Structures are given as C-alpha cells and as structure tokens.
Coordinates of C-alpha atoms (C1' of nucleotides) in Angstrom, one line a residue:
Chain A
M26 CA 38.8 -3.0 0.5
A27 CA 35.7 -5.1 1.0
P28 CA 33.5 -5.5 -2.1
K29 CA 30.2 -3.5 -2.2
T30 CA 27.1 -5.5 -2.6
Y31 CA 23.4 -5.6 -2.1
I32 CA 21.5 -7.4 0.7
A33 CA 19.6 -9.4 -1.9
D34 CA 22.9 -11.0 -3.0
I35 CA 24.2 -11.5 0.5
A36 CA 24.1 -15.3 0.4
K37 CA 26.9 -15.4 -2.2
Y38 CA 29.2 -13.7 0.3
L39 CA 28.9 -16.1 3.3
G40 CA 32.0 -15.9 5.4
Q41 CA 33.4 -13.0 3.4
E42 CA 33.8 -9.3 4.3
V43 CA 31.5 -7.0 2.3
T44 CA 30.3 -3.4 2.5
L45 CA 26.6 -2.7 2.4
Q46 CA 25.2 0.8 1.8
G47 CA 21.8 1.7 3.1
W48 CA 19.7 3.1 5.9
I49 CA 19.0 2.2 9.5
Y50 CA 15.5 0.6 9.5
N51 CA 15.5 0.0 13.3
S52 CA 18.0 -0.4 16.0
T53 CA 18.3 -1.7 19.5
Q54 CA 21.0 -1.7 22.1
K55 CA 21.8 -4.1 24.8
G56 CA 24.7 -2.9 26.8
K57 CA 27.9 -3.7 24.9
L58 CA 25.8 -5.0 22.0
Q59 CA 24.1 -3.0 19.3
F60 CA 21.8 -4.4 16.6
L61 CA 21.3 -2.3 13.5
M62 CA 18.7 -3.3 11.0
L63 CA 20.0 -2.1 7.7
R64 CA 17.8 -1.8 4.6
D65 CA 19.2 -1.0 1.1
G66 CA 16.1 -1.2 -1.0
T67 CA 16.8 -4.9 -1.9
G68 CA 16.3 -6.3 1.5
I69 CA 17.0 -6.0 5.2
I70 CA 19.8 -7.5 7.3
Q71 CA 20.8 -7.2 10.9
G72 CA 24.2 -5.8 11.6
V73 CA 25.8 -6.8 15.0
I74 CA 28.1 -4.4 16.7
F75 CA 30.0 -5.7 19.8
K76 CA 32.0 -3.3 21.8
G77 CA 35.0 -5.5 22.1
N78 CA 35.4 -5.8 18.3
L79 CA 35.5 -2.1 17.5
P80 CA 37.3 1.0 18.6
E81 CA 35.4 2.5 21.5
E82 CA 34.7 5.8 19.7
L83 CA 33.2 4.0 16.8
F84 CA 30.9 2.0 19.1
D85 CA 29.8 5.2 20.7
A86 CA 29.3 6.9 17.4
C87 CA 26.9 4.1 16.4
L88 CA 24.9 4.7 19.5
A89 CA 23.9 8.0 17.9
L90 CA 22.5 6.4 14.8
T91 CA 18.8 7.2 14.5
Q92 CA 16.1 5.5 12.5
E93 CA 16.8 6.1 8.7
S94 CA 20.3 7.4 9.2
S95 CA 22.4 6.6 6.2
V96 CA 25.4 4.4 6.7
R97 CA 27.9 2.1 5.0
L98 CA 28.5 -1.0 7.1
T99 CA 31.5 -3.2 6.5
G100 CA 31.6 -6.7 8.1
T101 CA 31.7 -10.4 7.7
V102 CA 28.6 -12.2 6.5
T103 CA 27.6 -15.0 8.9
E104 CA 24.7 -17.4 9.1
D105 CA 22.6 -17.2 12.2
K106 CA 19.3 -18.8 13.0
R107 CA 18.5 -16.0 15.5
A108 CA 18.5 -13.4 12.7
K109 CA 15.6 -12.6 10.5
G110 CA 16.4 -13.8 7.0
G111 CA 19.1 -16.1 8.3
Y112 CA 22.1 -13.9 7.7
E113 CA 23.9 -11.3 9.8
L114 CA 26.7 -8.9 9.3
Q115 CA 29.3 -8.9 12.0
V116 CA 30.3 -5.3 11.7
S117 CA 33.9 -4.3 11.6
A118 CA 33.7 -0.8 10.2
V119 CA 31.0 1.9 10.0
D120 CA 30.9 4.9 7.7
I121 CA 28.2 7.3 8.8
V122 CA 26.9 9.2 5.8
Q123 CA 24.3 11.2 7.7
I124 CA 22.6 11.1 11.0
A125 CA 18.9 11.4 10.3
A126 CA 16.6 13.8 12.1
E127 CA 13.9 12.1 14.2
F128 CA 11.9 10.0 11.6
P129 CA 8.2 10.7 11.8
I130 CA 7.2 7.1 11.0
S131 CA 8.0 4.9 13.9
P132 CA 7.7 1.1 13.8
K133 CA 4.4 1.4 15.7
E134 CA 1.0 2.0 14.3
H135 CA -0.1 5.1 12.4
G136 CA -3.3 6.4 10.9
I137 CA -3.8 6.4 7.1
D138 CA -3.9 10.2 6.9
F139 CA -0.7 10.6 8.7
L140 CA 1.0 8.0 6.6
M141 CA -0.3 9.6 3.3
E142 CA 0.9 13.0 4.5
H143 CA 4.4 11.3 4.8
R144 CA 4.0 9.2 1.6
H145 CA 7.5 10.2 0.5
L146 CA 8.9 8.5 3.6
W147 CA 6.3 5.8 3.9
L148 CA 7.6 4.3 0.6
R149 CA 10.5 3.1 2.7
S150 CA 8.4 0.6 4.6
A151 CA 8.3 -3.1 3.8
L152 CA 4.6 -3.3 3.0
Q153 CA 4.8 -0.4 0.6
H154 CA 7.7 -2.1 -1.1
A155 CA 5.7 -5.2 -1.5
V156 CA 2.7 -3.4 -3.1
L157 CA 4.8 -1.4 -5.5
R158 CA 6.9 -4.4 -6.5
V159 CA 3.6 -6.2 -7.4
R160 CA 2.6 -3.1 -9.3
H161 CA 5.9 -3.2 -11.3
E162 CA 5.3 -6.9 -12.0
V163 CA 1.7 -6.3 -13.2
I164 CA 3.0 -3.6 -15.6
R165 CA 5.8 -5.9 -16.9
A166 CA 3.2 -8.7 -17.4
C167 CA 0.9 -6.3 -19.4
R168 CA 3.7 -5.0 -21.6
D169 CA 5.2 -8.5 -22.2
Y170 CA 1.8 -9.8 -23.1
F171 CA 1.1 -7.3 -25.8
D172 CA 4.6 -7.1 -27.0
D173 CA 4.7 -10.9 -27.4
L174 CA 1.5 -10.7 -29.4
G175 CA 3.1 -8.3 -31.9
F176 CA 1.3 -5.2 -30.6
T177 CA 3.0 -1.8 -31.1
L178 CA 3.1 0.6 -28.1
I179 CA 1.7 4.0 -29.3
D180 CA 1.6 6.7 -26.7
A181 CA -1.6 8.8 -26.5
P182 CA -1.4 12.5 -25.8
I183 CA -2.2 13.8 -22.3
F184 CA -3.5 17.2 -23.4
T185 CA -6.6 16.8 -25.4
P186 CA -9.0 19.2 -27.1
A187 CA -12.2 17.6 -25.9
A188 CA -13.8 14.9 -23.8
C189 CA -13.5 11.3 -24.9
E190 CA -16.7 10.6 -23.0
G191 CA -19.0 13.6 -22.6
T192 CA -20.6 12.7 -19.3
T193 CA -17.6 12.7 -17.0
T194 CA -15.8 15.7 -15.6
L195 CA -12.6 16.9 -17.1
F196 CA -9.6 18.7 -15.7
E197 CA -9.4 22.0 -17.6
T198 CA -6.1 23.7 -18.3
N199 CA -5.1 26.9 -19.9
Y200 CA -3.3 26.0 -23.1
F201 CA -1.9 29.2 -24.4
D202 CA -5.2 31.0 -23.8
E203 CA -7.2 28.1 -25.2
K204 CA -9.0 25.5 -23.2
A205 CA -7.4 22.1 -23.1
Y206 CA -8.2 19.1 -21.0
L207 CA -6.2 16.3 -19.4
T208 CA -7.0 13.0 -21.1
Q209 CA -9.7 10.7 -19.7
S210 CA -8.7 7.9 -22.0
G211 CA -6.3 7.3 -24.9
Q212 CA -8.9 5.2 -26.7
L213 CA -9.9 7.5 -29.5
Y214 CA -6.2 8.0 -30.4
M215 CA -5.6 4.2 -30.2
E216 CA -8.4 3.8 -32.8
A217 CA -6.4 6.0 -35.1
A218 CA -3.3 4.0 -34.3
A219 CA -5.0 0.7 -34.8
M220 CA -6.0 1.8 -38.3
A221 CA -2.3 2.5 -38.9
F222 CA -0.6 -0.4 -37.1
G223 CA -3.3 -3.1 -36.7
K224 CA -2.6 -4.0 -33.1
V225 CA -1.7 -1.3 -30.7
Y226 CA -1.8 -0.4 -27.0
C227 CA -1.0 2.6 -24.9
F228 CA 0.0 2.8 -21.2
G229 CA -0.3 6.1 -19.5
P230 CA -1.9 8.3 -16.9
T231 CA -5.5 9.2 -17.1
F232 CA -7.3 12.0 -15.3
R233 CA -10.9 12.2 -13.9
A234 CA -12.2 15.2 -12.1
E235 CA -15.1 13.3 -10.6
K236 CA -15.7 14.0 -7.0
S237 CA -15.6 10.4 -6.0
K238 CA -14.5 9.7 -2.4
T239 CA -14.3 5.9 -2.3
R240 CA -11.7 3.3 -1.9
R241 CA -11.8 2.5 -5.6
H242 CA -11.1 6.0 -7.0
L243 CA -8.1 8.2 -7.8
T244 CA -8.2 11.4 -9.8
E245 CA -5.0 10.3 -11.6
F246 CA -4.6 6.7 -12.5
W247 CA -2.9 4.5 -15.1
M248 CA -4.6 2.6 -17.8
I249 CA -3.5 0.0 -20.4
E250 CA -5.6 0.3 -23.5
P251 CA -5.2 -2.1 -26.4
E252 CA -7.1 -1.5 -29.7
V253 CA -7.2 -4.0 -32.5
A254 CA -8.4 -3.6 -36.2
Y255 CA -10.6 -6.3 -37.6
C256 CA -11.6 -7.4 -34.1
D257 CA -15.0 -8.2 -32.8
L258 CA -16.4 -8.4 -29.3
A259 CA -15.7 -12.1 -28.9
M260 CA -12.0 -11.6 -29.9
D261 CA -11.7 -8.6 -27.7
M262 CA -12.9 -10.7 -24.7
E263 CA -10.4 -13.4 -25.5
L264 CA -7.6 -10.8 -25.5
A265 CA -8.8 -9.4 -22.1
E266 CA -9.0 -12.9 -20.6
G267 CA -5.5 -13.7 -21.8
L268 CA -4.1 -10.5 -20.3
L269 CA -5.6 -11.2 -16.9
M270 CA -4.3 -14.8 -16.9
K271 CA -0.9 -13.5 -17.8
I272 CA -1.0 -11.0 -14.9
V273 CA -2.1 -13.6 -12.4
E274 CA 0.5 -16.2 -13.6
R275 CA 3.3 -13.7 -13.5
V276 CA 2.7 -12.4 -10.0
L277 CA 2.3 -15.9 -8.7
E278 CA 5.6 -16.8 -10.3
N279 CA 7.7 -13.8 -9.5
R280 CA 6.0 -12.0 -6.5
R281 CA 4.9 -14.7 -4.2
E282 CA 7.1 -13.5 -1.4
E283 CA 5.6 -10.0 -1.6
L284 CA 2.0 -11.3 -1.8
L285 CA 2.6 -13.5 1.3
R286 CA 4.0 -10.5 3.1
L287 CA 0.8 -8.7 2.3
E288 CA -1.1 -11.7 3.7
R289 CA -2.7 -12.3 0.4
D290 CA -4.7 -15.5 0.1
L291 CA -2.8 -17.1 -2.8
S292 CA -5.4 -19.8 -3.3
A293 CA -7.8 -17.2 -4.5
L294 CA -5.4 -16.2 -7.2
E295 CA -4.4 -19.9 -8.0
A296 CA -8.1 -20.7 -8.4
I297 CA -8.4 -18.4 -11.5
K298 CA -8.9 -20.5 -14.6
R299 CA -9.8 -20.0 -18.3
P300 CA -12.4 -19.6 -19.6
F301 CA -13.8 -16.9 -17.4
P302 CA -17.5 -16.9 -16.8
R303 CA -19.5 -14.8 -19.3
L304 CA -22.8 -13.3 -18.5
D305 CA -24.9 -11.0 -20.6
Y306 CA -26.7 -8.1 -19.0
D307 CA -30.0 -10.1 -18.8
E308 CA -28.4 -12.9 -16.9
A309 CA -26.6 -10.4 -14.6
S310 CA -30.0 -8.7 -14.0
R311 CA -31.6 -12.0 -13.0
M312 CA -28.7 -12.8 -10.7
L313 CA -29.1 -9.5 -9.0
K314 CA -32.9 -9.8 -8.7
D315 CA -32.5 -13.3 -7.2
A316 CA -30.1 -11.9 -4.7
G317 CA -32.6 -9.2 -3.6
S318 CA -30.7 -6.2 -5.1
P319 CA -32.7 -3.0 -5.6
F320 CA -31.2 -2.9 -9.1
V321 CA -33.6 -1.5 -11.8
F322 CA -33.5 -3.3 -15.2
G323 CA -32.1 -0.9 -17.8
D324 CA -29.8 0.9 -15.4
D325 CA -26.0 0.6 -15.3
L326 CA -24.7 -1.8 -12.6
G327 CA -23.9 0.0 -9.3
A328 CA -20.8 -0.7 -7.3
P329 CA -22.7 -3.0 -4.8
D330 CA -24.2 -4.9 -7.8
E331 CA -20.8 -5.5 -9.2
T332 CA -19.6 -6.8 -5.9
L333 CA -22.6 -9.1 -5.6
I334 CA -22.0 -10.6 -9.0
S335 CA -18.3 -11.0 -8.7
Q336 CA -18.6 -12.8 -5.3
N337 CA -20.5 -15.6 -7.1
F338 CA -17.4 -16.6 -9.1
S339 CA -13.8 -17.5 -8.4
S340 CA -12.5 -16.2 -11.7
P341 CA -13.1 -12.7 -13.2
V342 CA -16.6 -12.3 -14.7
M343 CA -17.3 -10.8 -18.1
V344 CA -20.6 -9.0 -18.3
T345 CA -21.7 -8.1 -21.8
H346 CA -24.4 -6.4 -23.8
Y347 CA -25.4 -3.5 -21.5
P348 CA -28.1 -1.2 -22.6
A349 CA -26.6 1.2 -25.1
A350 CA -28.2 4.1 -23.3
V351 CA -25.9 3.8 -20.3
K352 CA -22.7 3.4 -22.4
A353 CA -20.5 5.8 -24.3
F354 CA -21.4 7.2 -27.8
Y355 CA -18.7 5.2 -29.6
M356 CA -19.9 1.8 -28.6
K357 CA -21.2 -0.3 -31.5
R358 CA -24.8 -1.6 -31.1
D359 CA -25.7 -5.2 -31.3
P360 CA -27.2 -5.7 -34.8
L361 CA -29.5 -8.3 -33.3
R362 CA -30.7 -6.1 -30.4
P363 CA -30.0 -2.5 -31.4
E364 CA -30.9 -1.3 -27.9
R365 CA -27.8 -3.2 -26.6
A366 CA -24.1 -2.3 -26.9
L367 CA -21.4 -4.7 -28.0
C368 CA -19.5 -4.1 -24.8
V369 CA -17.9 -5.9 -21.9
D370 CA -17.0 -5.1 -18.4
V371 CA -14.7 -7.4 -16.5
L372 CA -15.3 -7.7 -12.8
A373 CA -12.5 -8.9 -10.6
P374 CA -13.5 -11.7 -8.1
E375 CA -13.8 -11.5 -4.3
G376 CA -16.0 -8.4 -4.7
Y377 CA -13.4 -6.2 -6.2
G378 CA -15.6 -5.0 -9.1
E379 CA -14.8 -3.5 -12.4
I380 CA -11.2 -3.5 -13.6
I381 CA -11.8 -3.6 -17.4
G382 CA -14.2 -1.8 -19.6
G383 CA -14.3 -2.2 -23.4
G384 CA -16.0 -3.4 -26.5
Q385 CA -16.5 -3.1 -30.2
R386 CA -16.5 0.4 -31.6
E387 CA -19.1 1.9 -34.0
D388 CA -17.5 1.8 -37.4
D389 CA -20.2 3.4 -39.5
L390 CA -19.7 7.1 -40.3
D391 CA -23.4 8.2 -40.4
T392 CA -24.3 6.3 -37.3
L393 CA -21.3 7.8 -35.4
I394 CA -22.3 11.3 -36.5
S395 CA -25.8 10.9 -35.2
R396 CA -24.5 9.5 -31.9
I397 CA -22.2 12.5 -31.4
T398 CA -25.2 14.8 -32.1
A399 CA -27.4 12.9 -29.7
H400 CA -24.8 13.1 -27.0
H401 CA -24.5 16.9 -27.5
L402 CA -20.8 16.6 -28.2
P403 CA -18.9 19.3 -30.2
K404 CA -18.6 17.7 -33.6
S405 CA -15.7 19.9 -34.7
A406 CA -13.5 18.3 -32.0
F407 CA -14.3 14.9 -33.5
D408 CA -13.6 15.6 -37.2
W409 CA -10.3 13.7 -37.0
Y410 CA -12.0 10.8 -35.3
L411 CA -14.8 10.7 -38.0
D412 CA -12.0 10.6 -40.6
L413 CA -11.2 7.1 -39.3
R414 CA -14.6 6.0 -40.6
K415 CA -14.2 7.8 -43.9
Y416 CA -10.9 6.3 -44.9
G417 CA -11.0 2.5 -44.7
S418 CA -13.3 1.9 -41.7
V419 CA -13.1 -1.6 -40.3
P420 CA -14.7 -3.5 -37.4
H421 CA -12.4 -2.9 -34.4
A422 CA -12.5 -3.3 -30.6
G423 CA -10.4 -2.7 -27.6
F424 CA -10.6 -2.2 -23.8
G425 CA -9.0 -0.3 -20.9
L426 CA -7.6 -2.0 -17.9
G427 CA -7.3 0.1 -14.7
L428 CA -3.8 -0.6 -13.4
E429 CA -4.4 0.4 -9.8
R430 CA -7.7 -1.4 -9.4
T431 CA -6.0 -4.5 -10.8
V432 CA -3.1 -4.2 -8.3
T433 CA -5.6 -3.6 -5.5
W434 CA -7.3 -6.9 -6.3
I435 CA -4.0 -8.8 -6.9
C436 CA -2.7 -7.6 -3.6
G437 CA -6.0 -8.1 -1.8
L438 CA -6.0 -4.6 -0.4
Q439 CA -8.9 -2.7 1.1
H440 CA -8.0 0.6 -0.7
I441 CA -6.6 1.7 -4.1
R442 CA -4.5 4.5 -2.7
E443 CA -1.5 2.4 -1.7
T444 CA -1.1 0.9 -5.2
I445 CA 0.3 4.1 -6.8
P446 CA 3.5 5.7 -5.4
F447 CA 2.0 9.2 -5.0
P448 CA -1.8 9.0 -5.0
R449 CA -4.0 11.9 -6.2
T450 CA -7.5 11.9 -4.8
I451 CA -10.1 14.5 -4.4
S452 CA -8.6 15.4 -1.1
R453 CA -4.9 14.8 -1.7
I454 CA -2.3 16.4 -4.0
Y455 CA 0.5 16.4 -1.4
P456 CA 3.2 15.2 -1.4
Chain B
rU18 C1' -23.2 17.2 -4.5
rC19 C1' -25.7 14.0 -0.7
rA20 C1' -25.7 10.6 3.9
rG21 C1' -23.1 8.8 8.1
rG22 C1' -18.7 9.2 11.1
rU23 C1' -14.1 11.3 13.2
rG24 C1' -11.0 15.5 15.1
rU25 C1' -7.4 15.4 22.6
rA26 C1' 0.9 15.3 23.4
rG27 C1' 5.3 14.0 17.6
rC28 C1' 2.1 9.1 16.7
rU29 C1' -2.1 5.6 18.3
rC30 C1' -5.8 6.4 21.6
rA31 C1' -8.4 7.1 26.8
rA32 C1' -11.0 10.7 29.9
rU33 C1' -17.8 7.7 33.7
rC34 C1' -23.3 12.1 34.8
rG35 C1' -20.5 18.7 32.7
rG36 C1' -16.1 18.6 38.0
rC37 C1' -7.7 18.5 38.6
rA38 C1' -5.6 16.9 30.8
rG39 C1' -4.2 10.8 31.0
rA40 C1' -1.7 6.2 29.0
rG41 C1' 1.2 3.4 25.6
rC42 C1' 4.6 4.3 21.8
rG43 C1' 8.2 7.7 19.9
rG44 C1' 12.1 11.5 22.0
rG45 C1' 16.0 12.5 26.0
rU46 C1' 19.2 10.5 30.3
rG47 C1' 21.1 6.1 32.8
rG48 C1' 21.5 0.3 33.0
rC49 C1' 22.1 -4.5 30.5
rU50 C1' 26.5 -9.5 25.4
rG51 C1' 21.4 -11.9 21.4
rU52 C1' 17.7 -8.0 20.5
rU53 C1' 13.5 -8.9 16.6
rA54 C1' 7.5 -3.5 17.9
rA55 C1' 13.4 -5.7 23.3
rC56 C1' 13.2 -4.8 28.6
rC57 C1' 14.0 -1.8 33.4
rA58 C1' 14.3 3.2 35.8
rC59 C1' 13.9 8.4 35.4
rU60 C1' 12.5 12.6 32.3
rA61 C1' 10.5 16.4 28.9
rG62 C1' 6.2 16.9 26.0
rG63 C1' -1.0 20.1 25.5
rU64 C1' -4.3 26.9 22.2
rU65 C1' -8.5 19.2 23.3
rG66 C1' -9.6 21.4 14.6
rG67 C1' -11.6 27.0 14.7
rA68 C1' -15.2 30.8 16.1
rG69 C1' -19.2 31.9 19.1
rG70 C1' -22.9 30.4 23.0
rU71 C1' -25.1 27.9 27.7
rU72 C1' -23.0 27.1 32.7
rC73 C1' -20.1 28.6 39.1
rG74 C1' -17.4 25.2 35.8
rA75 C1' -17.0 22.7 28.8
rG76 C1' -12.5 17.8 25.8
rU77 C1' -17.7 16.6 27.1
rC78 C1' -23.9 20.3 25.8
rC79 C1' -25.8 24.0 21.7
rU80 C1' -25.0 26.9 16.8
rC81 C1' -21.9 27.9 12.7
rC82 C1' -17.4 26.9 10.1
rC83 C1' -13.0 23.8 8.6
rA84 C1' -10.4 19.3 7.7
rC85 C1' -10.3 14.3 7.1
rC86 C1' -12.6 9.2 6.8
rU87 C1' -16.4 5.7 4.8
rG88 C1' -20.2 5.2 1.4
rA89 C1' -23.8 6.9 -2.7
rG90 C1' -23.9 8.9 -7.6
rC91 C1' -20.0 8.7 -11.6
rC92 C1' -16.4 5.7 -13.3
rA93 C1' -11.2 2.2 -14.5

RNA sequence: UCAGGUGUAGCUCAAUCGGCAGAGCGGGUGGCUGUUAACCACUAGGUUGGAGGUUCGAGUCCUCCCACCUGAGCCA
C-alpha cells in the first residue's frame, strides 16, 4: 500500500510510489496518453496515464473523468522538466471517488457576477487560493503582533443594544421582541476590557447597513481593534505603525509565492519603511489644495482625496487632528485646539486609502455626557459606557484595522470582494 | 438615495443604416504517446432581462419596470 501524502510534500517522495487524494483541476488526452492535473488543496501536480501501463478498462474509465471529479491517484513520483512544478506522477492505479457533473467554471474567462454566483466553487481556483492564503497570513501576523506584546484577546459581542456611532446605518434584528443591532464596532466594549486588562484587542465581524456600492465596501467585514489604557495618540500611532510593518514583513516572508501569482509588485511592499509619514489635517488640506482637489477645509476627506494623498508616499500615511465635528462622539479633543480631535486615519499607499481609523478616547465623564446629548444618542444605552469614566477613568486610545481593505492593498487587488471567502455586499447575500 | 454604464447560447462576446440569430470556449462523438487555456474533424445548443409601443419588419428605435456593474455620499 503506497503512503498517502499531499502534493506540497511531493519532493520528499521522488522515485517512490504514493497515493494522492484530490480533484481533477484540468485534463487533456492525446490518444494513448492522458494528462490529469490533480489538485489537493496544497498544490497541483500532473498525473500521466499511458495506455500501455494500465489495464485497458482503467484507462477507459479515466477518460470519463470530468473537471473537478474526485479521485485517488497512486503512482511513482518522477522529476520532469516538461511538467509545471517540476514533478509528475506516473499513475499506476486510479480510485474514482466521484465523477463530477459538468463544472460551471471552465478554465476560460468568466465575468465577476458569474464567478460570485459560484463563489463556493470559485474558491477552488488558484488565484482565490492565493488571496485567501494571504488573508490567513495577515490574520496570523495581527494576532502574533498583539499576543507578543502581551495583549489579551477579548471578544466583543455581535448583538448590541445601540449604535456605537450614531450616524451610520445599523442592521436591526428582532431580539425576543426587542430591537437589537448587529455590531458596527467592538470598540466601546474594548474600552471596558482595557480598563480591566490594560492591553486588549478583539477580532471579529462587523456589520454596516450603508448602501455603499464601491470596490472598497462590504456589509460584513472583519476588524482588528486594539485598545490600550494609559495610552495617548502618539503611542497609539506607534502601535498602528508596528502592526502594519509586521503584516508587510510577514507576507513578504511567508506568502511571496502567492503574491507573485497575483502579479503583485513586491517592490512596493518592500519599499515600506518606518517611520511612516505623519500629516496633520492642515498639512493634508494644503496638499489637496495644491493638487487642485475640490476639497473644502473643515470637511472630512473624501475617497478621491485619500487616494490623492496616499499616492504621494511609498509608506502608509498617518493623517491626524481632523475637525472634531466630522468625527465620532467618543473622540477626545486636542486640549491645544479644542475644535480638533486626537485622532488618526492611516491611508495605505498606492491610492488604496483608509485602512485604519483610531485615536484617543474622551476620558472625562461630563464632557462625554454632553457629547452624547449633542449627538442625540440614547443616553440610557450608554450608562455602562459612562461607568468606565466614573470608576477609575484614565487616558486611553485604540484603533480599528479593516482586514479586507488591508488584504486588498497587500494583494494589490482592484476590488475588496475577493478578500473574504463569502462576500456580503448590498447586492449579494448568496451563496 | 443620486449619476453613468451593461443585459444576446452553459460561459465570454459579435451582429454595419431597423432587414435570415453568429463566433470562440465549454458539452457530446471520432482521431492523435508529451499536453500545459492542446490540436484536427463532426455535432447539439436561443422566450436577445421583462412588459408595452412605433414599423411591412425590432437584438437594434421609444416608454416603463427589473437585475447587475462603476462611482458619489457614508465608512474600515
């Protein structure tokens, strides 16, 4: 009985007989020869079937193998320059697990809507493997980064009683005949956790019911949100900068092959260096005005403005001190310029725009109460949050990193939707 | 919600001025011992997004509707 193995480990078995278990990625016949491209999730290898080496009925049975049929192939591993990857399997036995029905996704071109309609099958393709493996690496880098710094992972709830930020749209659910909402951010809960554990982060899904139809938006996306007690804006920015460096270093170290398959320009990632450029809102405004943007001083930066600024730098740009009026109620004001918030947005380079938003939180009870009133938020829903300012309030800060936007940038993709296994957008909840 | 665009075979797309509904791929059948999106021959495959209208005649023009795409606003 030949040992079972994975294609990723095939080099160890050169000259030996092994059994591989997988699916037919593509196949082609040439008379008495058949070539079966087998994938098993770890890689792809070509199986060669020659009529003279097999019982005739087995050779004929293999002719019936369709794309994505599941098979166990047993054969000898050989080296062959003619094969992609350098190795081949000289097949001696075939165990057909199932003959697949006609697979909708052929090796030829398809439109994005068709592919998304078949997302559950599209995941089998090489490019989607590459993107989702980079996603996995980014997640691992984030978790390792915070874990190594002594942070505690504290999961935030997904059902929440009220908006974290009053302006945006919430998904409403019926929670035993009461209204509940899907979370827009774990931040307020992380503030509670930071007062308990000092350094914390959460990593979970986030929901926004905004009717945004752009390549940067999903209705369900994942965020990594650290929160640190006794932390000011400058320390917060150091933390964010370190996280992004860690992500970039790790994907360059471990996912080079996937990035190259995605035709990512690696030099753009290799060019990223600390310290990242830091601009305050006034400097950013001047840059936009010089570039001829219709930007109005006092407004939030629009998507084209973010693109314009980030294109001027090879590393992510940190834009700070936005007008408090355009930011959330919990942002702490700059004591030197009370009309400004102690906040930071990090814009990814190459025009990718905002991937991080964060800053220092308002830690004074009375100020926070007046902000909640001014924003017309239901105070009763925030009683627990206000308790954090009553019982040992300290300066603290944190940020949220949008995972899919980060992966879009790292992979150099045009659109965010391929960076999550099953995207949810305003027009898609299937499959 | 607003602006622009698209909708034709399973998929990707053609169809001139309003004049016979087409190709490639994929599928099926046959051929080939080195294919990489193979190649060659044959073959099946259509409610042109939907409903009205104009016309001798509509994939094409008009009205309404639907779906999707790309942006804006909002945001990560």
